Short mmCIF file of C-alpha atoms in Angstrom, two decimals:
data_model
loop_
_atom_site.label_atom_id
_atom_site.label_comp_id
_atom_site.label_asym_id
_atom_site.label_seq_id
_atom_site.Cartn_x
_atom_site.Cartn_y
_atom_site.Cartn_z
CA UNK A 71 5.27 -7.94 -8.99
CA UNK A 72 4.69 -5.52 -6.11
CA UNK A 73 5.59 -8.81 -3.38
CA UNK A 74 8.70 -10.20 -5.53
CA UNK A 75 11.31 -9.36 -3.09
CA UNK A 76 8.92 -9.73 0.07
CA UNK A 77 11.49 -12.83 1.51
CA UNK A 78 14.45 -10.36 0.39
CA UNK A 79 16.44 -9.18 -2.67
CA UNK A 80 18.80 -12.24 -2.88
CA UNK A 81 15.83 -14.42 -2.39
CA UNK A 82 12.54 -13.65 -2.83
CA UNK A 83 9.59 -15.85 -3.01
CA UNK A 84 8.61 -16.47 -6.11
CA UNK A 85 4.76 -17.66 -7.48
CA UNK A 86 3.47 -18.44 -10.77
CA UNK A 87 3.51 -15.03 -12.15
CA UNK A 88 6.78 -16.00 -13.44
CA UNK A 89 7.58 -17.99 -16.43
CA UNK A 90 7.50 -21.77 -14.97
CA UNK A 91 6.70 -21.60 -11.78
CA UNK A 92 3.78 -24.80 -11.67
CA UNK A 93 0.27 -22.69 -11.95
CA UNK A 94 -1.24 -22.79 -8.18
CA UNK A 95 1.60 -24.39 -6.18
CA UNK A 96 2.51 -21.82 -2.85
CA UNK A 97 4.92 -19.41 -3.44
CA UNK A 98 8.48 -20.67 -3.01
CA UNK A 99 11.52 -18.80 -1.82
CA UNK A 100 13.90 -18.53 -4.86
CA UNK A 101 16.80 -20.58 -3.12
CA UNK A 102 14.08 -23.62 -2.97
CA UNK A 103 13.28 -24.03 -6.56
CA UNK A 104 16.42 -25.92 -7.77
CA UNK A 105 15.07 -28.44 -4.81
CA UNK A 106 11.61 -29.32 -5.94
CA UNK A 107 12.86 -31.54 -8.54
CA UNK A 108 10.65 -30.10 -11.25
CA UNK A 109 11.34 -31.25 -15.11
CA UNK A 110 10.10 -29.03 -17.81
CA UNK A 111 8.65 -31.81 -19.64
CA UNK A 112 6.64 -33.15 -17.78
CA UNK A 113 3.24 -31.10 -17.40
CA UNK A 114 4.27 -29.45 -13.85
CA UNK A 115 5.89 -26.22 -14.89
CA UNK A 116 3.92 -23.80 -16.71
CA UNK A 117 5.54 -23.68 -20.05
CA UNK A 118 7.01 -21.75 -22.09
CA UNK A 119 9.69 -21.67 -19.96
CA UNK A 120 14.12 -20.79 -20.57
CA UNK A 121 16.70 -23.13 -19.27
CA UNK A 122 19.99 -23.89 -18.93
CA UNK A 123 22.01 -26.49 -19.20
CA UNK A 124 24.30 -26.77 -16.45
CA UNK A 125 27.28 -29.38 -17.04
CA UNK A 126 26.98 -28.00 -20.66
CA UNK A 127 27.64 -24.19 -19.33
CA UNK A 128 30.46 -25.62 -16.50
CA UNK A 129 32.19 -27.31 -20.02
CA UNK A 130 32.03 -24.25 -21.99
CA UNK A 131 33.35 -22.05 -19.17
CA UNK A 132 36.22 -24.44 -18.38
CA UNK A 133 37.60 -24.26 -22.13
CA UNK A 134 37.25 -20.49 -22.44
CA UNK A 135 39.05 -20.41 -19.91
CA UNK A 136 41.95 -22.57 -20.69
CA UNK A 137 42.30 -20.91 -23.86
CA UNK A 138 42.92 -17.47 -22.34
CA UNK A 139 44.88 -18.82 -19.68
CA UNK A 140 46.84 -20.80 -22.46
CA UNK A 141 47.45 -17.35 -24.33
CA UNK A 142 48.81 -15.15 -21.53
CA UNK A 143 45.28 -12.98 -21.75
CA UNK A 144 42.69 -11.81 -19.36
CA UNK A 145 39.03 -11.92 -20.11
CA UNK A 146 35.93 -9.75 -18.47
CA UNK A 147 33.08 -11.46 -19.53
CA UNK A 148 29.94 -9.37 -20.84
CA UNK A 149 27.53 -9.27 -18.63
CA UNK A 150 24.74 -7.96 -20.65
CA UNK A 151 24.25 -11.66 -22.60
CA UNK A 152 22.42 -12.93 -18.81
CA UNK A 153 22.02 -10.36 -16.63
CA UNK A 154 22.73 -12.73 -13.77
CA UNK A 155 24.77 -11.17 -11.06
CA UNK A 156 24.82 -14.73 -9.99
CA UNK A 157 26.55 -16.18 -13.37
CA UNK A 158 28.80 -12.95 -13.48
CA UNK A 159 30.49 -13.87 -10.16
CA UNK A 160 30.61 -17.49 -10.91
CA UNK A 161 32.74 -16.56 -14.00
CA UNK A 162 34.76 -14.13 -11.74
CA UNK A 163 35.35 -17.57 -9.45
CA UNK A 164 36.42 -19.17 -12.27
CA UNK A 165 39.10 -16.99 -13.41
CA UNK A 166 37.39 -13.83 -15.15
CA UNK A 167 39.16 -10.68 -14.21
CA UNK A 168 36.42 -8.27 -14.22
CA UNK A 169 33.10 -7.89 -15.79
CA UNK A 170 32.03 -6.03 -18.71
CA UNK A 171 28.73 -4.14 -18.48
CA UNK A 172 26.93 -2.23 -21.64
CA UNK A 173 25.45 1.23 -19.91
CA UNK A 174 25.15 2.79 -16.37
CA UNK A 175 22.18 0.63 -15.33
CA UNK A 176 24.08 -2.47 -15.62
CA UNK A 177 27.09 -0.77 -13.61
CA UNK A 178 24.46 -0.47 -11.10
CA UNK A 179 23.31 -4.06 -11.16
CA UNK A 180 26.71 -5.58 -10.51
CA UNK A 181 27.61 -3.04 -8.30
CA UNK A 182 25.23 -3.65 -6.02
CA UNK A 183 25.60 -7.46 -6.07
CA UNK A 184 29.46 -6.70 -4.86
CA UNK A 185 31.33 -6.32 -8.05
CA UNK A 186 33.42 -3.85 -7.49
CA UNK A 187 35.99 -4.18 -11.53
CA UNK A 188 33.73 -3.05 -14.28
CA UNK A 189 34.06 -2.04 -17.89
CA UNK A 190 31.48 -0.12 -19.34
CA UNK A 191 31.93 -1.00 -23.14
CA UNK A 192 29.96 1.58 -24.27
CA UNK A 193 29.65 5.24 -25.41
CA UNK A 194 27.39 6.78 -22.14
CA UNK A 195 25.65 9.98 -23.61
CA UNK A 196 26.73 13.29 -22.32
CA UNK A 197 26.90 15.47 -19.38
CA UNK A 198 23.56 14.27 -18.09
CA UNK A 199 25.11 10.86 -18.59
CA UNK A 200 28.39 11.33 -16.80
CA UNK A 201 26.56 13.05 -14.21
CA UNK A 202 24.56 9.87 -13.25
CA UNK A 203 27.61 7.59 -13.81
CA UNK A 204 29.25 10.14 -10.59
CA UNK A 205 26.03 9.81 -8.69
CA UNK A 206 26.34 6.30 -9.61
CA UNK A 207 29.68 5.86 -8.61
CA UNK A 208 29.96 8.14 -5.08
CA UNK A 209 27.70 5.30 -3.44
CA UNK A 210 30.95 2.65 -4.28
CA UNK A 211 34.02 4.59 -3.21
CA UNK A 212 36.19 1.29 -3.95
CA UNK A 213 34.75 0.75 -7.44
CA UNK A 214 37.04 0.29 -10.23
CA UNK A 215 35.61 1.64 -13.34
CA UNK A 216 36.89 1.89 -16.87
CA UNK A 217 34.63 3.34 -19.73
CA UNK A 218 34.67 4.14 -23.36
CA UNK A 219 35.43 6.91 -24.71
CA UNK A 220 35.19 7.91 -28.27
CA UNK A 221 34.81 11.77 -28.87
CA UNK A 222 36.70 14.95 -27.26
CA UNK A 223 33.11 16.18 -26.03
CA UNK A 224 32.39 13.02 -23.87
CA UNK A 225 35.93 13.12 -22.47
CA UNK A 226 35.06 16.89 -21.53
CA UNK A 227 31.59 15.72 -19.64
CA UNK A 228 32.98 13.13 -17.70
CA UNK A 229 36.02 15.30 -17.22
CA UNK A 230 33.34 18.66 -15.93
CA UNK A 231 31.06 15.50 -13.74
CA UNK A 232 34.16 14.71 -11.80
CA UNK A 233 34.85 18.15 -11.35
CA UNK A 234 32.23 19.41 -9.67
CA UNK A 235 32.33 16.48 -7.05
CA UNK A 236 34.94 15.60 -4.55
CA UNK A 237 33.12 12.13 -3.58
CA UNK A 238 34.05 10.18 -6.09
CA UNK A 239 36.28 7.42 -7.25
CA UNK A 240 38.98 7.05 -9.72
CA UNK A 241 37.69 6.53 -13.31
CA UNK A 242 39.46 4.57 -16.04
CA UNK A 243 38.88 6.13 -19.82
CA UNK A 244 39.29 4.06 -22.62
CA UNK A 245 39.91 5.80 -25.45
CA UNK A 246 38.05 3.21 -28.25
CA UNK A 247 38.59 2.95 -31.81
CA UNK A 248 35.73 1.69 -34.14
CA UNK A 249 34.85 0.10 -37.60
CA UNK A 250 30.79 -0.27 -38.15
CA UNK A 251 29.41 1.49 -34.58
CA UNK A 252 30.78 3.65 -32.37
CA UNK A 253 34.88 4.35 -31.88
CA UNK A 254 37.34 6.59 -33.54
CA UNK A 255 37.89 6.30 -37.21
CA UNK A 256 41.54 6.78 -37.41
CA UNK A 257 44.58 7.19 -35.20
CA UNK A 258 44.25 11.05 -35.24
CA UNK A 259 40.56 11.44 -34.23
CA UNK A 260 42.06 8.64 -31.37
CA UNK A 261 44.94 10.81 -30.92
CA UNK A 262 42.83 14.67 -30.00
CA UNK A 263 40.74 12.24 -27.55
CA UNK A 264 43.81 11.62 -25.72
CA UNK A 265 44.97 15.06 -25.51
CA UNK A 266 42.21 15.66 -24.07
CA UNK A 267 41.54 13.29 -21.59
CA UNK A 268 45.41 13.67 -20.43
CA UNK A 269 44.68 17.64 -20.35
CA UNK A 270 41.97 17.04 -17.59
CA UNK A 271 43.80 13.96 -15.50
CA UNK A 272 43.26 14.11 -11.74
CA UNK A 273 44.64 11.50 -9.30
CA UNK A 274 40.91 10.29 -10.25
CA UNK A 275 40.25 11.07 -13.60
CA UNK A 276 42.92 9.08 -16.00
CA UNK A 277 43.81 7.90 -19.22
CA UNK A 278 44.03 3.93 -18.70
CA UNK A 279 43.99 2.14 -21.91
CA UNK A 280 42.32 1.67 -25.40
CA UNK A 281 39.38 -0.28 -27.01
CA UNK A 282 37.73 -1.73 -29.99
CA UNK A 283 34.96 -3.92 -30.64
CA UNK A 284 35.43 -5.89 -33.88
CA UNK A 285 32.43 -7.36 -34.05
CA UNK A 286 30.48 -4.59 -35.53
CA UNK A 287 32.97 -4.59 -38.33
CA UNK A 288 31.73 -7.76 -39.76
CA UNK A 289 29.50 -8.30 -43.33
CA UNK A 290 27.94 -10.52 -45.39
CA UNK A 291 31.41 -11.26 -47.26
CA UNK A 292 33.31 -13.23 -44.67
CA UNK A 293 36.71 -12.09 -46.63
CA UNK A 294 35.60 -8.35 -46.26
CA UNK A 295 34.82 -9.17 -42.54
CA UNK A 296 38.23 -10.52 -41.32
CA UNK A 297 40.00 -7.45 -43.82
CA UNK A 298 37.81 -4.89 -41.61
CA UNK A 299 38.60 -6.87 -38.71
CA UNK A 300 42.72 -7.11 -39.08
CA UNK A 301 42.42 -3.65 -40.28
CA UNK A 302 40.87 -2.43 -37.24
CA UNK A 303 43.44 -4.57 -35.01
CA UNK A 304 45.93 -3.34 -36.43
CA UNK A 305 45.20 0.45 -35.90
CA UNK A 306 44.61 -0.74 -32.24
CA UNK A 307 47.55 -2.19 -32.26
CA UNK A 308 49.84 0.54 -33.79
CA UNK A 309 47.80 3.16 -31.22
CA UNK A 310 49.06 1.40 -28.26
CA UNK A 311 53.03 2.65 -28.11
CA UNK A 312 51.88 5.92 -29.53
CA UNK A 313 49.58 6.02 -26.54
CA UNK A 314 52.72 5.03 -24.43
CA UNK A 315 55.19 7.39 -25.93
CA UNK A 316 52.78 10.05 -24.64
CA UNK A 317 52.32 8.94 -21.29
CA UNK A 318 55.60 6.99 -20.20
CA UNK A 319 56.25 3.51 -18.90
CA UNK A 320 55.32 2.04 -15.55
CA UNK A 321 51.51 3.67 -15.86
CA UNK A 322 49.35 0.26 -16.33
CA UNK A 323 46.69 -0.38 -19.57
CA UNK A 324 44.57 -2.06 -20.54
CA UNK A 325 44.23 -3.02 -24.32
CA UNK A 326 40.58 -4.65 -24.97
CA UNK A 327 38.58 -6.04 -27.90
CA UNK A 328 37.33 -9.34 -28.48
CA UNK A 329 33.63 -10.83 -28.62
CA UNK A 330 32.45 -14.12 -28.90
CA UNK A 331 33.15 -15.18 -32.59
CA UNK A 332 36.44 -13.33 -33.75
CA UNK A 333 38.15 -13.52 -30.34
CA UNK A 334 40.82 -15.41 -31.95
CA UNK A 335 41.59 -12.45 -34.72
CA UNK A 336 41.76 -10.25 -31.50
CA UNK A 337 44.42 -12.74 -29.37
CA UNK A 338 46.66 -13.03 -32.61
CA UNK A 339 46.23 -8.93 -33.83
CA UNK A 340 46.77 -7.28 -30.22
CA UNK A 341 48.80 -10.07 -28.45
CA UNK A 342 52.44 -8.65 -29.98
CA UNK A 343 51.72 -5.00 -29.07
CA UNK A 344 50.94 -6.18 -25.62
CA UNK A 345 53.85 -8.22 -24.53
CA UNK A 346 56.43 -5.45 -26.17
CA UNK A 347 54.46 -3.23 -23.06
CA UNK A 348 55.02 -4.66 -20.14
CA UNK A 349 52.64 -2.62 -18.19
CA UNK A 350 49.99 -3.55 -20.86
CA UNK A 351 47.25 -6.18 -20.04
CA UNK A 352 45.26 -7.76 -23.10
CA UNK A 353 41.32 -8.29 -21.85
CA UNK A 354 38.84 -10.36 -23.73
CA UNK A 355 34.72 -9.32 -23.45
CA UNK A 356 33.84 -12.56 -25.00
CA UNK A 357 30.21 -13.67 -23.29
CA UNK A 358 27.74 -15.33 -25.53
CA UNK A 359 30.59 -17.72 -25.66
CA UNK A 360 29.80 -19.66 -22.33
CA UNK A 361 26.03 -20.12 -23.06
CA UNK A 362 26.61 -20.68 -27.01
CA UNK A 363 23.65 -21.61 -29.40
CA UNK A 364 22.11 -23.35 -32.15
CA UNK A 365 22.03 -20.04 -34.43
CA UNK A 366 24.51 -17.53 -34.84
CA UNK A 367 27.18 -18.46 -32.79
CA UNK A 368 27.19 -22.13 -34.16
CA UNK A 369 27.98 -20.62 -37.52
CA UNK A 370 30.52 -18.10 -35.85
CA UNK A 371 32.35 -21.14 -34.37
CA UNK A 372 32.22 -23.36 -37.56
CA UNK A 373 33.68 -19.91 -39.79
CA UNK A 374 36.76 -19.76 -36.63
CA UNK A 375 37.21 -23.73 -36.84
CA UNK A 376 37.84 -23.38 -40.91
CA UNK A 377 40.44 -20.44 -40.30
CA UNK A 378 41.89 -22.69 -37.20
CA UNK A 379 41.46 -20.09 -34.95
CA UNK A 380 40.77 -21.88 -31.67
CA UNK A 381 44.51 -23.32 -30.71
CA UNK A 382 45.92 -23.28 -27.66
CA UNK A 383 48.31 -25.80 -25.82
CA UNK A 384 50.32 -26.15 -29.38
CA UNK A 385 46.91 -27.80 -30.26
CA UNK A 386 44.00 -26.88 -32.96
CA UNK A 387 41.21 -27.49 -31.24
CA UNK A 388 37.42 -27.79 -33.02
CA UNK A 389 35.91 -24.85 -31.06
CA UNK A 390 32.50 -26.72 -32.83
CA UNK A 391 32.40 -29.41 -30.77
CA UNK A 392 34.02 -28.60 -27.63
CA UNK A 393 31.54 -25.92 -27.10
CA UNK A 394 27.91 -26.72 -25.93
CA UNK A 395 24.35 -24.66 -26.50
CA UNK A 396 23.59 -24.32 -23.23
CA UNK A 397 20.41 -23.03 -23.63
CA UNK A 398 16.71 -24.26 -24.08
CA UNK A 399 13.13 -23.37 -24.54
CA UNK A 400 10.36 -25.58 -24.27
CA UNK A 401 7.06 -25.25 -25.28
CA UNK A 402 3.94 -27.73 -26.04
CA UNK A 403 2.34 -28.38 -28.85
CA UNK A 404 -1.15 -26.39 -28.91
CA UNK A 405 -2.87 -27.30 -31.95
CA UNK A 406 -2.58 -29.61 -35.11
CA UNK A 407 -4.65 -27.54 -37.41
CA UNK A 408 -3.21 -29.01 -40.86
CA UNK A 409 -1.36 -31.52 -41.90
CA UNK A 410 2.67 -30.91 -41.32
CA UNK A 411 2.09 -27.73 -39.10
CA UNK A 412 2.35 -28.00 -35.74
CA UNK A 413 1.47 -24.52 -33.29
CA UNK A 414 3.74 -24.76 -30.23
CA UNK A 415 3.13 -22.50 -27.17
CA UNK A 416 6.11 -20.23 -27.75
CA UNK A 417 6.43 -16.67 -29.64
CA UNK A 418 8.12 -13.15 -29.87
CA UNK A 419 7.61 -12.66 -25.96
CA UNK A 420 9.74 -15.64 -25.32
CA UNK A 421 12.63 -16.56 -28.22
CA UNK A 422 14.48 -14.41 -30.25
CA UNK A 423 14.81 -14.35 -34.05
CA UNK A 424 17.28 -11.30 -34.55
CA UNK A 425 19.72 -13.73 -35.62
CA UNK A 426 17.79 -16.96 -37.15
CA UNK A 427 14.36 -19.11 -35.46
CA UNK A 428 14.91 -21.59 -33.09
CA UNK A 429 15.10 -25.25 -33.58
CA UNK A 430 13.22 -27.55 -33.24
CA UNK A 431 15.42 -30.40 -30.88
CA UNK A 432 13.89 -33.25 -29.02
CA UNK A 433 10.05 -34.66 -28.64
CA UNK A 434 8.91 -35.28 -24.77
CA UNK A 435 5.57 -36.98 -24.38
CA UNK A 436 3.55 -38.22 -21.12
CA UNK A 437 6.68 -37.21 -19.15
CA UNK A 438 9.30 -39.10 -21.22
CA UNK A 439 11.66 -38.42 -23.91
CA UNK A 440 9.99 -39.55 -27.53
CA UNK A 441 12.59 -38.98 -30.32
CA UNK A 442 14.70 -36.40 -31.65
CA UNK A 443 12.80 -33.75 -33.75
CA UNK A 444 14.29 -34.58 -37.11
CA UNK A 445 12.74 -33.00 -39.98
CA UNK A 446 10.54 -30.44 -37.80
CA UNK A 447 11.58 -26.51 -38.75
CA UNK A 448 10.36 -23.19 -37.20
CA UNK A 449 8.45 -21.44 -40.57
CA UNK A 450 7.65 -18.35 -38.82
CA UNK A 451 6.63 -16.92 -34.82
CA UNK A 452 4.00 -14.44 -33.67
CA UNK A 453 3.63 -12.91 -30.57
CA UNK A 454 2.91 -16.46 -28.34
CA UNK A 455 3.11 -18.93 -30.94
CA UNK A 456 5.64 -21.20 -33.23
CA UNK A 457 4.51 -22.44 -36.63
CA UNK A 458 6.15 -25.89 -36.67
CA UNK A 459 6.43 -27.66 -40.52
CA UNK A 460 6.66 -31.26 -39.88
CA UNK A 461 7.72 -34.27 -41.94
CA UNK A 462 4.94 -36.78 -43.78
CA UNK A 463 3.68 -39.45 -41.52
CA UNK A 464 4.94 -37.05 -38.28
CA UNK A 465 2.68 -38.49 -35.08
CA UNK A 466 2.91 -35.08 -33.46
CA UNK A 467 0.62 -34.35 -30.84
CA UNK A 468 -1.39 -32.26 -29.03
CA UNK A 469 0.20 -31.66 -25.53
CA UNK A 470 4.20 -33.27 -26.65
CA UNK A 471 6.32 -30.66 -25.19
CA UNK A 472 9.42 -29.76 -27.14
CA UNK A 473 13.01 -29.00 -26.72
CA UNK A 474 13.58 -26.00 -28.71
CA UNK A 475 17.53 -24.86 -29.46
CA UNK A 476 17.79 -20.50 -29.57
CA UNK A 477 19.89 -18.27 -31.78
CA UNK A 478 21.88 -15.32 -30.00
CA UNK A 479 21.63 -15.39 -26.16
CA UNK A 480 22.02 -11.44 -26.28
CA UNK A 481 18.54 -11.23 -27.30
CA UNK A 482 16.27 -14.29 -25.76
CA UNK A 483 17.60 -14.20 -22.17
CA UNK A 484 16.32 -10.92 -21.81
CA UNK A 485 12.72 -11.91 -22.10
CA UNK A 486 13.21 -14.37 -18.93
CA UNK A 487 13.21 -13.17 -15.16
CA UNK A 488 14.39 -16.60 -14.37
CA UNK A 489 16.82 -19.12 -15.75
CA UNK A 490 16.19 -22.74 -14.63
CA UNK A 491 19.70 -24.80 -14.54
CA UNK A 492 19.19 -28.21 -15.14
CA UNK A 493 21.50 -31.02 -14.52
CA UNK A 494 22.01 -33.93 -16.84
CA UNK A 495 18.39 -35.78 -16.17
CA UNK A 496 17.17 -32.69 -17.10
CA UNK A 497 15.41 -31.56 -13.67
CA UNK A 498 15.86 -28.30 -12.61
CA UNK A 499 18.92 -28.28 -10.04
CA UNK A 500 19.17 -24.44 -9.58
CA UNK A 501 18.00 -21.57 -10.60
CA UNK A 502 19.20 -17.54 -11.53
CA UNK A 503 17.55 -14.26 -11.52
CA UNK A 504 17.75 -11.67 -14.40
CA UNK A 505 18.21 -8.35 -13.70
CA UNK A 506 17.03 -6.95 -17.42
CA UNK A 507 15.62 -3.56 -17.10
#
């Protein structure tokens, strides 16, 4: 959209070339559209369209919260699962410490909203990379940046990038240890990474702390998965005073792992090494966790409830139910070709299906809620349609809109420029712009 930003970048006016904006209405300045009191089930908004429940997001972020806060830990949630530099700072209001970004683009993003405490959680390339990381970086002298680090030849190109520069802020390297994608394989691979990066320290250029990300380590066999995953915590773990005993005291960490199904292994595998450093600071990257779903991270939650995982306040808490799916799509129903199929508005462009179909939730006709859709099931999606199987005797009809439930934010968000918040009547109350590239 060549006009998108015409009423500025924070907010610009917005038409129905986006996802459900109503088809012919004037173009509306972003800030207005929470005020229009549109519903997206009631034939208005062009449909398909993403949402997001607001009082159940508030809830979700309010226990993740207390938990961490409960355990002594910081968090710096990923921002990657929205892109929203609005929902990133609302989670820095809330308590966050920093935010967590997945490559240099996304750095950019947040940067330029104001965030100024990053992580980049990710391998970057090489010197080409680094290079545009310092480009990057010059432009935000009072950025605080800590990357990953997993191999003696990136450590050298971001080591040679801040070299040849004198413009640039300090950056944070985090040596990161792995099981499944990228990271060291064993304490000695960690251990030459940290030679090196200490060999090259500058006032700007330093060693400050170590990372894993356990979620890659997990497989079908949910024994195997937490043996991978303590195995890997405990390497991190072990690394951390040999890190120290090269370095000395007093220099702060930062010890990180921890997404948003095995957080729990991470808090009780990391949180001894950390308080027997008191300079050491334990941060969380759990995201996905404040939108939740009805897919993957349902199941992740039920597997942590059965090991009792979510406790905090001397308290086992049912992680199940006190988290929310936040998140929506609704389509309408298209066409009734057969009998117990159902072709909803709704396809590969809009939903993922990386990690399961969506569901099939609630029935909306003429405006009004119908039923719950019990019995309906996603078979299969194309590129703009949903293949609905239907009970015997279902009254489905052409032009019901449904309620559909998503599996793994990570992946469905980033079809979406805009994510409609609805309060509890379900009318849209506010609204947030995605910044997927």
């Amino acid at each position: 959209m060549s006009d998108l930003h015409a009423n500025g970048a924070d907010n610009p006016l917005i038409d129905d070339r986006i996802r459900g904006f109503p088809p012919g209405h004037a173009p509306l300045p972003f800030a207005a559209l929470g005020e229009q009191g549109w519903k997206p089930y009631d034939g208005a908004m062009a449909l398909p369209l993403i949402s997001l429940d607001q009082q159940a997001f508030a809830g979700n972020v309010d226990l993740m919260m207390a938990y961490v806060k409960d355990h002594g830990v910081d968090i710096a949630p990923h921002a990657k699962t929205p892109m929203s530099t609005a929902i990133a700072a609302a989670l820095l209001a809330a308590g966050a410490w920093g935010t967590t970004v997945a490559d240099i683009r996304q750095a950019a993003v947040m940067l330029k909203a104001g965030q100024r405490r990053l992580m980049l959680a990710n391998e970057i390339g090489g010197l080409a990379a680094a290079r545009r990381l310092a480009a990057l970086l010059a432009c935000y002298p009072d950025a605080e940046m800590h990357v990953f680090v997993d191999s003696v030849p990136l450590a050298a190109a971001l080591a040679a990038a801040w070299r040849e520069r004198d413009d640039l802020p300090p950056l944070g390297l985090m040596v990161e240890l792995g099981a499944g994608r990228a990271g060291a394989r064993d304490p000695g691979a960690a251990g030459s990474i940290v030679d090196a990066i200490l060999a090259a320290e500058t006032p700007n250029f330093r060693l400050t702390g170590i990372a894993a990300y356990e979620g890659a380590a997990a497989t079908a066999d949910a024994d195997e998965t937490l043996r991978r995953i303590d195995g890997l915590l405990a390497m991190t773990a072990a690394f951390l005073p040999a890190v120290r005993a090269r370095i000395g005291g007093e220099r702060p960490l930062i010890l990180t792992a921890g997404g948003s199904v095995f957080f729990d292994r991470v808090v009780a595998g990391l949180s001894a090494a950390v308080s027997a450093d008191p300079d050491c600071r334990l941060v969380l990257r759990s995201g996905a966790i404040f939108f939740h779903d009805h897919g993957v991270y349902e199941r992740g939650l039920a597997a942590l409830d059965a090991r009792g995982g979510f406790r905090f306040g001397e308290t086992t808490h049912a992680a199940s139910e006190g988290f929310k799916p936040a998140l929506r799509i609704w389509a309408e129903v298209l066409s009734r070709p057969e009998q117990g199929l159902a072709i909803c508005g709704m396809g590969l462009r809009d939903v993922a299906i990386d990690q399961g179909l969506p569901r099939p939730l609630t029935l909306y006709r003429d405006g009004a809620r119908r039923a719950d859709f019990t019995g309906a099931a996603v078979l299969r999606l194309n590129d703009q349609h949903a293949f609905v199987t239907l009970p015997a005797g279902s009254d489905v009809a052409i032009g019901d809109v449904v309620e559909f439930g998503i599996s793994h934010p990570c992946t469905c968000l980033d079809r979406h420029a805009i994510l409609y918040g609805l309060d509890p009547d379900h009318r849209v109350a506010t609204a947030y712009l995605t910044s997927f590239g």
